[in-house]
XYZ file of C-alpha atoms in Angstrom:
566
model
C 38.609 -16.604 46.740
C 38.827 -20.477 45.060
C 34.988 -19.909 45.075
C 35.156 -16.950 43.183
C 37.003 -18.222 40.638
C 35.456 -21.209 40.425
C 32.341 -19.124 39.534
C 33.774 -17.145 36.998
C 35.679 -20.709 34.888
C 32.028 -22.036 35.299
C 30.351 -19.147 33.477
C 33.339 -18.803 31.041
C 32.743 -22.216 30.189
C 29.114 -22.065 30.225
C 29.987 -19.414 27.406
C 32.090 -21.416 24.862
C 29.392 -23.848 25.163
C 26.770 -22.145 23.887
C 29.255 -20.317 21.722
C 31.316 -22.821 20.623
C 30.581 -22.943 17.052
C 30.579 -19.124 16.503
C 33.754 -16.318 16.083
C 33.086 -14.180 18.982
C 33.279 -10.449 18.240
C 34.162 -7.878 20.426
C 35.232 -4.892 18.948
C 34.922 -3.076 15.403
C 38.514 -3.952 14.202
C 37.734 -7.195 14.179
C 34.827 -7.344 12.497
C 36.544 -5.042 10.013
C 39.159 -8.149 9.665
C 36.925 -10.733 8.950
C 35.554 -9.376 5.478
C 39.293 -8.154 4.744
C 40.949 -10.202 1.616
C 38.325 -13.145 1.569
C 35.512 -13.358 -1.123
C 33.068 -15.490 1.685
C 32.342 -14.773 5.374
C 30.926 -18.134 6.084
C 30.652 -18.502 10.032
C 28.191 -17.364 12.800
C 29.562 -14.421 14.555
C 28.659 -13.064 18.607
C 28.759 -10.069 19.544
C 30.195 -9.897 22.992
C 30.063 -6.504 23.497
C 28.848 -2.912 21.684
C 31.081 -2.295 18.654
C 32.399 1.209 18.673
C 33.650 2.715 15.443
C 34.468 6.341 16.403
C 37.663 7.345 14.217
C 37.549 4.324 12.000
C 37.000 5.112 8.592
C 35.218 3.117 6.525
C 34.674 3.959 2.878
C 32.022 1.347 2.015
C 29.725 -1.394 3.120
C 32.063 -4.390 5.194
C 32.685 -6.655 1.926
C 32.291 -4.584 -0.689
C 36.137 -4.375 -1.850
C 36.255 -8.374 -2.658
C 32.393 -8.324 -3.259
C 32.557 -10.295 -0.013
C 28.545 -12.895 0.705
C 28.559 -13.387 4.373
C 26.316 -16.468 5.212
C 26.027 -17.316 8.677
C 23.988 -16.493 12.108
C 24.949 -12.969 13.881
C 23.801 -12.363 17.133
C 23.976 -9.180 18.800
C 22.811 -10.365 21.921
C 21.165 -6.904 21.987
C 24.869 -5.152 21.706
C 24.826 -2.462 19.179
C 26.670 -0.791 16.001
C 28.038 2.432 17.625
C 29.728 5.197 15.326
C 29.930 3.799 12.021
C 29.643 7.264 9.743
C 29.441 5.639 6.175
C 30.113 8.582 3.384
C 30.980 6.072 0.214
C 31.188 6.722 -3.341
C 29.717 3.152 -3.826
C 27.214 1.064 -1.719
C 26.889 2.295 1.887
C 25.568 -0.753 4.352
C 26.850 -2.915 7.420
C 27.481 -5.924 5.251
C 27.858 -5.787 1.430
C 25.788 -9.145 0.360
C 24.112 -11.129 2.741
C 22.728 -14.604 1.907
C 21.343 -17.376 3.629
C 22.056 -15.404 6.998
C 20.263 -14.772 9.961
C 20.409 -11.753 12.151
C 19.091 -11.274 15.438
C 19.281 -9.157 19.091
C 21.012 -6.262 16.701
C 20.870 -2.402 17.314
C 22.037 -0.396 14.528
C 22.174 3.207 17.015
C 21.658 6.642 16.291
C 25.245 7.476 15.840
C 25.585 5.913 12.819
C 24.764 6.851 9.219
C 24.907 4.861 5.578
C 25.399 7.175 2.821
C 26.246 6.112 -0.815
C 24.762 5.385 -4.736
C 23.042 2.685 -2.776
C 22.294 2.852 0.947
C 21.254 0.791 4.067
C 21.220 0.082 7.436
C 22.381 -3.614 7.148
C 22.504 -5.533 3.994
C 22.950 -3.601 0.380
C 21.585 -6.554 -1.036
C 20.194 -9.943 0.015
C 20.326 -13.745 -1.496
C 18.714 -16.841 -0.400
C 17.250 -16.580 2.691
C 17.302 -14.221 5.338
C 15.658 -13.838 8.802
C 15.899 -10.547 11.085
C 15.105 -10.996 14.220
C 14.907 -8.775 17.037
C 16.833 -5.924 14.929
C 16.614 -2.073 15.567
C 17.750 0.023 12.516
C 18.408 3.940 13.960
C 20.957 4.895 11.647
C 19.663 7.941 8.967
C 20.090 6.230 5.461
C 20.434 8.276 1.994
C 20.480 6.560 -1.016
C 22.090 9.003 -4.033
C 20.673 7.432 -6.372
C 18.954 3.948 -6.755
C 17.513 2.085 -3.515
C 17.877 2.900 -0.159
C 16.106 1.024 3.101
C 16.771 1.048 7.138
C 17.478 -3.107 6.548
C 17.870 -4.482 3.101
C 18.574 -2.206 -0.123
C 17.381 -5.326 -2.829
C 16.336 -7.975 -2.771
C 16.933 -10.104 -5.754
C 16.854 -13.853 -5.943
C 15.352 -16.659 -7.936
C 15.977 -19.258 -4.943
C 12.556 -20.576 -3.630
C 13.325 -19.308 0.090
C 11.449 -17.056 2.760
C 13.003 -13.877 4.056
C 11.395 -12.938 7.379
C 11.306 -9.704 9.519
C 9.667 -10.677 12.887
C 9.982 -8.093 15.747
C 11.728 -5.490 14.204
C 11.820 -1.668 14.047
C 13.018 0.804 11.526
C 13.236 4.215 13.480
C 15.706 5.738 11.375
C 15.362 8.475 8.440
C 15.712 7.440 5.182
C 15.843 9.124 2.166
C 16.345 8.762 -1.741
C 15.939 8.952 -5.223
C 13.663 5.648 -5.797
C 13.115 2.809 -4.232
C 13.238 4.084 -0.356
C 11.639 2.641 2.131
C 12.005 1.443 5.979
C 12.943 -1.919 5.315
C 13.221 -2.959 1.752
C 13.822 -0.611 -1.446
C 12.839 -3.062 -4.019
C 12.040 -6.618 -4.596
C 13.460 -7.347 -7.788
C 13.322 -10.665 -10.168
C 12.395 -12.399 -7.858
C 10.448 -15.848 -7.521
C 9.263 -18.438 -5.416
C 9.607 -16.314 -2.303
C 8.009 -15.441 0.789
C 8.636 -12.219 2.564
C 6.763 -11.925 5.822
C 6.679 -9.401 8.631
C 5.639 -10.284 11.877
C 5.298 -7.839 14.750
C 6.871 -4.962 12.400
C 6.886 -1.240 12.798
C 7.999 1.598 10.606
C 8.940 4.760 12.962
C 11.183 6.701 10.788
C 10.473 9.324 8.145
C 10.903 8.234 4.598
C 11.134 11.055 2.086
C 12.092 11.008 -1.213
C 14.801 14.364 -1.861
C 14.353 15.187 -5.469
C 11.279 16.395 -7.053
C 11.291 12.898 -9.439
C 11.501 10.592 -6.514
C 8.730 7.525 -6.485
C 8.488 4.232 -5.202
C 8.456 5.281 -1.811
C 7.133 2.695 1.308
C 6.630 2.350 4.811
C 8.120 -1.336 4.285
C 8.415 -2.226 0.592
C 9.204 0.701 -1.861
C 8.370 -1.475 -4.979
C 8.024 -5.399 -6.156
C 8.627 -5.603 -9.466
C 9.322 -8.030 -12.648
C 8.625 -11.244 -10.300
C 6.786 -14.013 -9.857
C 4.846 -15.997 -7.409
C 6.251 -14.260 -4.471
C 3.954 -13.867 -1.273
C 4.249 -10.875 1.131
C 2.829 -10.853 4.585
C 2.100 -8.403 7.103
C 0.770 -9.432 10.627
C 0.573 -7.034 13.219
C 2.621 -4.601 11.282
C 2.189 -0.675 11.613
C 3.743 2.503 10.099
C 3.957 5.538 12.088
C 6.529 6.930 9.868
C 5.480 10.031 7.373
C 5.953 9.216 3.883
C 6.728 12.159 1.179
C 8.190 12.034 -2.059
C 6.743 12.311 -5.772
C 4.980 9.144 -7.234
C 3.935 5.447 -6.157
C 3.946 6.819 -2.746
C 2.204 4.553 0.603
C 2.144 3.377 4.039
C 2.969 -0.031 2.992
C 4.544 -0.595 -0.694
C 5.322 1.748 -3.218
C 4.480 0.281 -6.165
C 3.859 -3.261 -7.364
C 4.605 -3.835 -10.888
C 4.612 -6.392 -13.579
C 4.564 -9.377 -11.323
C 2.774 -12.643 -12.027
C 0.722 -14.834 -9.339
C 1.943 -12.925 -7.133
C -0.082 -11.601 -3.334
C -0.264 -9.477 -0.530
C -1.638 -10.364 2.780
C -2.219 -7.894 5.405
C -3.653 -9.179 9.072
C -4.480 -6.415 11.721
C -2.130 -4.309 10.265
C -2.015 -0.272 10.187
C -0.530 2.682 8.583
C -0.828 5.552 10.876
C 1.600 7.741 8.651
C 1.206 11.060 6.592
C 1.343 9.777 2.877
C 2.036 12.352 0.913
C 3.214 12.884 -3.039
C 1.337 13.390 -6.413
C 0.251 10.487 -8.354
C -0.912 6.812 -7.073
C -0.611 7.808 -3.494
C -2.349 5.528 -0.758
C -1.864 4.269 3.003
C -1.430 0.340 1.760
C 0.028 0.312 -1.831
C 0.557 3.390 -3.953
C -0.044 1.850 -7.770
C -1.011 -2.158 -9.094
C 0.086 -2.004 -12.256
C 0.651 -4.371 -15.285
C 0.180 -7.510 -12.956
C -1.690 -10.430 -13.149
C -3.329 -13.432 -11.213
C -2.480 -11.396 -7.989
C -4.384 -11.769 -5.070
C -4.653 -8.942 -2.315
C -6.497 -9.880 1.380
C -6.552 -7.258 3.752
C -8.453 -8.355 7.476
C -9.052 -6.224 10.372
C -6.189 -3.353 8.900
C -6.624 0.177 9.222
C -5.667 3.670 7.541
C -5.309 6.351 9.943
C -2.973 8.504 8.310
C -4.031 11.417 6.084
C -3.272 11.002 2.593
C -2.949 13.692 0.061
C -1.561 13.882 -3.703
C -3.092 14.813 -6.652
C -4.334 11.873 -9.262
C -5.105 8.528 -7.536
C -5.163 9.459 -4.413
C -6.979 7.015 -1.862
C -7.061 5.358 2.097
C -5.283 1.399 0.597
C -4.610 1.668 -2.632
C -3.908 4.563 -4.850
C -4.640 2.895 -8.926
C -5.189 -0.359 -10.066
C -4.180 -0.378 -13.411
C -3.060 -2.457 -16.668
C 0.258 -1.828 -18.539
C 1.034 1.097 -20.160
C -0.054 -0.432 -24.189
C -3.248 -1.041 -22.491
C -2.993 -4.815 -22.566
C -6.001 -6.572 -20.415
C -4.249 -8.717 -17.607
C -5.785 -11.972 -15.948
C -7.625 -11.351 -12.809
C -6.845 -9.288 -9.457
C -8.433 -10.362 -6.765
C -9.166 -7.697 -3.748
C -10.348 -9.081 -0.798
C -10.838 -6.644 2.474
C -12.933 -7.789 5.419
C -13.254 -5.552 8.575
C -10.935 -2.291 7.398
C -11.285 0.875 8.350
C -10.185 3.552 6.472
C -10.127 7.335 8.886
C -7.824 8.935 7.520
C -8.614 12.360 5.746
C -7.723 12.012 1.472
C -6.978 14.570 0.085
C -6.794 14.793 -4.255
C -7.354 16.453 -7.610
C -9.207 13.783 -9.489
C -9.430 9.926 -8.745
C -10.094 10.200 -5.278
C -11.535 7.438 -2.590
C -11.750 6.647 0.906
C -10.187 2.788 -0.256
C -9.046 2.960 -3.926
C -8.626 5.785 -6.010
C -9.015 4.566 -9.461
C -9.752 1.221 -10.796
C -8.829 1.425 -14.833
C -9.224 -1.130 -17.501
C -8.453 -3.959 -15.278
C -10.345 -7.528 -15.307
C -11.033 -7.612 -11.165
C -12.818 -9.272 -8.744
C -13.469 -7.344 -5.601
C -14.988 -8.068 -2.515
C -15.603 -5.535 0.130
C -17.340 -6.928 3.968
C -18.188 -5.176 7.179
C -15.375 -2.334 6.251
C -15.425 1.045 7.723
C -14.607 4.594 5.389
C -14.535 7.115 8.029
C -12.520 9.443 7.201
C -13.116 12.852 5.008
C -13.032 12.504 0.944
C -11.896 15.554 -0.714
C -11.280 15.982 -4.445
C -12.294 18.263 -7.495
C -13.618 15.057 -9.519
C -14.039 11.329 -9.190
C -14.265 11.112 -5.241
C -16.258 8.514 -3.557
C -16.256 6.961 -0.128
C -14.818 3.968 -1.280
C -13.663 4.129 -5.012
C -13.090 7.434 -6.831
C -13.678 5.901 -9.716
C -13.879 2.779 -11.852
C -13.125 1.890 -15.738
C -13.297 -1.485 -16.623
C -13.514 -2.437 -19.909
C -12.179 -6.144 -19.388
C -14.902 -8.426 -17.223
C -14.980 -6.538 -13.030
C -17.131 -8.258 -10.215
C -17.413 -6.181 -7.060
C -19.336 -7.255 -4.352
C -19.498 -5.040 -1.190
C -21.889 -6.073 2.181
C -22.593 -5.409 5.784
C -20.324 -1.882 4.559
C -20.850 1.710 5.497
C -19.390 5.287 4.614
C -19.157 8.000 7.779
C -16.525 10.061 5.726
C -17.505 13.808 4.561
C -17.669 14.172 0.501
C -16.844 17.458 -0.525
C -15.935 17.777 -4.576
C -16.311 19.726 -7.331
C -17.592 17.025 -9.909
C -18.596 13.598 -9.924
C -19.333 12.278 -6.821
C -20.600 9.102 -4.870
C -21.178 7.956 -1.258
C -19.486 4.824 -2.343
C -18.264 5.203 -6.121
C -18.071 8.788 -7.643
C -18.275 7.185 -11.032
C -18.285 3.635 -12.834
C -17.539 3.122 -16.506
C -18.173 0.052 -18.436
C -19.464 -2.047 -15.081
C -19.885 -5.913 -15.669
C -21.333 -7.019 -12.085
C -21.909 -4.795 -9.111
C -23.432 -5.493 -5.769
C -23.911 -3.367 -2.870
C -26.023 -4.688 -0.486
C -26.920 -4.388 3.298
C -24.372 -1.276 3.305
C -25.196 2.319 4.495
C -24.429 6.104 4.129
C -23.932 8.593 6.305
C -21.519 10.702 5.450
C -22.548 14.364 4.037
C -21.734 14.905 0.353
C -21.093 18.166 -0.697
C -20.701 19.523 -3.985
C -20.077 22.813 -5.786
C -19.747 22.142 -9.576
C -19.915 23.265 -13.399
C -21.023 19.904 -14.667
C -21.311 16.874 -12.244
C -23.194 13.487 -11.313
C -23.595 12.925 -7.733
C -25.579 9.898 -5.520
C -25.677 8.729 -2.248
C -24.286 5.414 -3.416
C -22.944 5.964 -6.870
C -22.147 9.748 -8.812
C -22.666 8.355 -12.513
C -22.633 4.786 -14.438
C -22.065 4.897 -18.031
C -21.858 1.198 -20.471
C -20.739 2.176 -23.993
C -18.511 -0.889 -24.440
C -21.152 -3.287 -26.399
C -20.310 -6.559 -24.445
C -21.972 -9.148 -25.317
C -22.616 -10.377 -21.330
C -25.309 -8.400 -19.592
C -24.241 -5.630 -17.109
C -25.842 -5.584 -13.851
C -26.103 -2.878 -10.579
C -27.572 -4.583 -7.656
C -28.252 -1.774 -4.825
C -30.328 -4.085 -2.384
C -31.270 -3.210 1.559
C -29.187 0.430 1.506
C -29.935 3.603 4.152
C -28.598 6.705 3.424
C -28.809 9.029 5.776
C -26.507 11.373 4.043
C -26.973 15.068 3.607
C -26.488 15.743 -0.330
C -25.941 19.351 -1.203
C -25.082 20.113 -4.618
C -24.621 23.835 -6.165
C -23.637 23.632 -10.095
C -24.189 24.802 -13.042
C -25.923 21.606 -14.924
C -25.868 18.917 -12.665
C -27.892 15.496 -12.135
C -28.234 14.446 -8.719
C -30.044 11.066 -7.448
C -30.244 10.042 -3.488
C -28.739 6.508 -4.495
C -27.497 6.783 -7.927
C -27.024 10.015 -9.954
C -27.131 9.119 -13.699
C -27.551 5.706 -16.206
C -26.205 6.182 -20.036
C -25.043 4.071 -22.073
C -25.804 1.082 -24.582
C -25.115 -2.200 -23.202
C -26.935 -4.552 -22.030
C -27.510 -3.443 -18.479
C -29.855 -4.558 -15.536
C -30.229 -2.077 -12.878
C -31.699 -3.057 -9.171
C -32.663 -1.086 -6.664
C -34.851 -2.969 -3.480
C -35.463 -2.641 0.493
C -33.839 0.972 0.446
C -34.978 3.785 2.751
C -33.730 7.481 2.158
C -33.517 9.322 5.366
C -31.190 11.942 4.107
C -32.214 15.869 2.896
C -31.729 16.199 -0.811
C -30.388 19.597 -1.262
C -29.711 21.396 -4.644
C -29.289 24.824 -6.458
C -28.715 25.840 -10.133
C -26.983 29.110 -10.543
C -29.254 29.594 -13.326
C -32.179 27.774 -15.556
C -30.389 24.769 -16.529
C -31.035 21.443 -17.527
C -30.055 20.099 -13.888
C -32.251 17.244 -13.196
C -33.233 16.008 -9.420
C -34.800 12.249 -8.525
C -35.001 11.182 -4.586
C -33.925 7.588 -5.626
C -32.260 8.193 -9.715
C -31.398 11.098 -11.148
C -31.653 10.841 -14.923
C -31.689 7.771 -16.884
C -31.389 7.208 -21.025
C -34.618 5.873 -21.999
C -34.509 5.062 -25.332
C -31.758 2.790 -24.800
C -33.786 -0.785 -25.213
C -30.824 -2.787 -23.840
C -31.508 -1.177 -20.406
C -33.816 -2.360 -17.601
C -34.222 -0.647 -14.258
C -36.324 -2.059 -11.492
C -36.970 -0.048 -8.284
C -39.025 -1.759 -5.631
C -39.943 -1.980 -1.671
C -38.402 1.210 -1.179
C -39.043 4.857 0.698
C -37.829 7.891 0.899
C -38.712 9.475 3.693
C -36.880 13.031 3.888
C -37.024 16.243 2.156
C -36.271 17.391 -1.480
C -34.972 21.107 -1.715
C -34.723 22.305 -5.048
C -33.884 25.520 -6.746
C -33.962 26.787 -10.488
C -33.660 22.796 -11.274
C -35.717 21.625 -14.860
C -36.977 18.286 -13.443
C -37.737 16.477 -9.933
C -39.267 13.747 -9.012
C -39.799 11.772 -5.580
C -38.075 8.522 -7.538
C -36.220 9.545 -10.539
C -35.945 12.994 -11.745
C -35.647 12.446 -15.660
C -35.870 9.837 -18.756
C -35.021 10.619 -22.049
């Protein structure tokens, strides 16, 4: 018997050792208690056992009466939230304001729900910094009317200080207006932060519940109006379907107006069903208005099928400048070993990796990435950009890439770009095609690499398309109206100053295509149709073969190389 209870003072005392310097918790009441009639929580709290709210009522987020920060450590110690049913005509959330606080060993369960103006599972909004850690958000989350999230509503801080998800999992529904999303709604005026997830997944549905809804995410629904803030992803995945209006993704919703700023994601996935209307994507629905951003994606993957209607696309949905049209300084896209195989789904705008590209000065480099999955659109749909428009200065570079993906359109289409206006620097080299690319059209440009490239902006730099050391094996069949067709590129018009390149290519692929009448379609194994009494153009073709078939029917001109000058 003494031995016994010499045990048990041992363990009690082991106990308030290792929890000396923290309020041990044990059931709801008194947790309600501490944020009762005090404007600061300040002190790490244990949980010592599950805390069971069943007929407690509690009209808003723990806090939000006083306006309550609580700044300390919680641990869970893998206890859980039981029974807290939130129904609040104001913010609806475990804690009210959370700031320099860290979380950890937390279950938020099943039997609870967060309903209010503003909505989440733990923190309505966040200050300083903040680290979850071993947290599981269950709870179903509607937000009325501005943000709602399965961890942290906003997040809006000027404080140079990381907040860091590692090993958590959102499995709960949650829905809203704007800004919804399975662990942040939005990242607002913010700077000098780091946000990181580590080891993250998204399980729950996130839908947006009114036919306006946008700024929907898998983990972000939108960063906006900051500045030099870095987000993170490693090992991070979405499983959750995503549905809701515009600036819909896997990832982030939207990113907007945000200066040296970037996005990192490391063998990270969306595996979700994306689906909306506009700027819709598996990685980031719309870049808009930003600039000096950098985006690196390695070894990350799109698996779910994507579907909207304008800028629709496998990462991300439109790049784009602000809405005056103002040029912005430089994004930088860089994407080594990705795989896009998820099936896309659009109107117009439409890619296996980025939808549109418009009016934006970017650098992008593309390496040994992947579009596997099928491309489907009514114009602007290529394997890996539907299409770009860049008056300010663009670089692309993409190598060692390939497209497997099924085209099937009905206009301009591309295995790689469906069309490019005002180009500056393109190179494609050592890449491939395999995918089939079928069209049925009125009017249309279509190539195995590129649909149609047109350079109208009088720059004074030269433009130049490099296609160098390119297979296609594709299957083109086109059935239109008036239609040029090439087996690498389609069509060249336009008056700038514009080197075109074509070396070490073979064609393997059948060249299929019927006008429904006597047209002015044009056919070329290699180009299609180029404008030859523009003197600023050059186009060299060299060391290359085409070794498959040309099927042509009621088409003006074909030829083996290129089908028409003029």
């Amino acid at each position: 018997m003494k031995r016994n209870i010499i045990i048990i003072l041992l363990i009690s005392l082991i106990y308030s050792a290792l929890h000396c310097n923290a309020r041990v918790i044990s059931t709801a009441s008194e947790l309600i208690n501490l944020f009762n009639n005090t404007k600061l929580v300040n002190e790490d709290i244990d949980l010592a056992a599950d805390l069971d709210f069943e007929n407690i009522t509690v009209p808003a987020s723990l806090g939000k009466k006083n306006k309550t920060m609580y700044t300390g450590k919680f641990n869970g110690n893998g206890h859980a939230i039981k029974n807290l049913v939130m129904n609040s005509k104001y913010s609806a959330s475990l804690f009210f304001h959370c700031g320099n606080v860290t979380i950890t060993n937390l279950v938020i369960d099943h039997t609870c729900s967060f309903t209010g103006i503003t909505a989440a599972g733990l923190c309505t909004e966040v200050y300083g910094y903040a680290v979850f850690k071993n947290v599981i958000n269950k709870a179903i989350v509607t937000g009325q009317y501005l943000y709602s999230a399965g961890f942290v509503g906003n997040l809006s801080d000027i404080e140079e200080s990381p907040v860091i998800f590692d090993n958590c999992i959102n499995e709960g529904t949650v829905q809203g207006q704007v800004y919804v999303s399975g662990f942040i709604g939005v990242v607002d005026s913010s700077y000098n932060k780091v946000i990181e997830f580590i080891n993250c997944t998204n399980n729950g549905m996130i839908t947006g519940f009114e036919s306006s809804s946008n700024s929907l995410g898998g983990f972000i629904g939108a960063l906006q109006d900051s500045g030099y803030v870095s987000l993170k992803f490693t090992n991070t995945i979405n499983n959750g379907s995503i549905a809701g209006r515009d600036f819909i993704s896997g990832f982030i919703g939207r990113l907007y107006r945000c200066s040296q700023c970037s996005m990192m994601a490391n063998n990270s996935t969306n595996n979700g069903n994306v689906q909306g209307q506009n700027y819709v994507s598996g990685f980031i629905g719309i870049v808009e208005s930003n600039d000096e951003t950098d985006f690196v994606l390695i070894n990350s993957s799109n698996n779910g099928n994507v579907s909207g209607s304008d800028g629709v696309a496998g990462f991300f949905g439109v790049i784009s400048v602000d809405q005056y049209g103002q040029v912005m300084t430089p994004l930088r896209f860089s994407l080594t070993g990705c795989i896009n195989s998820g099936r896309v789904d659009g109107e117009q705008f439409v890619g296996g990796y980025f939808g549109e590209v418009f009016n934006s000065g970017t650098l992008f480099n593309i390496t040994h990435s992947i579009n596997s999955g099928a491309v489907n659109g009514s114009d602007n749909i290529g394997g890996f950009f539907g299409m770009m428009n860049c008056q300010a200065d663009m670089v692309m570079n993409i190598a060692n890439s390939r497209n497997d993906g099924t085209l099937t359109g009905a206009g301009n289409s591309g295995g790689f770009i469906g069309s490019m206006q005002e180009i500056t620097r393109v190179t494609i080299s050592e890449c491939s095609n395999t995918g089939t690319i079928k069209v049925v059209c009125s009017v249309c440009q279509v190539g195995g690499v590129v649909g149609g490239v047109i350079t109208t902006h009088e720059r004074t730099l030269t433009s130049s398309l490099v296609i160098s050391s390119f297979t296609s094996d594709s299957l083109i069949d086109v059935s239109c109206d008036n239609c040029v067709v090439g087996g690498l590129i389609g069509s060249i018009d336009g008056t700038d100053q514009t080197l075109v390149s074509i070396t070490d290519s073979v064609i393997n692929g059948t060249l299929s295509v019927a006008t429904n009448s006597m047209g002015l379609s044009v056919v070329g194994g290699i180009l299609g149709y180029t404008l030859n009494d523009n003197e600023n153009l050059a186009i060299s073709i060299s060391n290359c073969t085409r070794n498959s078939q040309i099927t042509v029917d009621n088409v003006e001109h074909v030829g083996g190389f290129i089908g028409a000058s003029s």
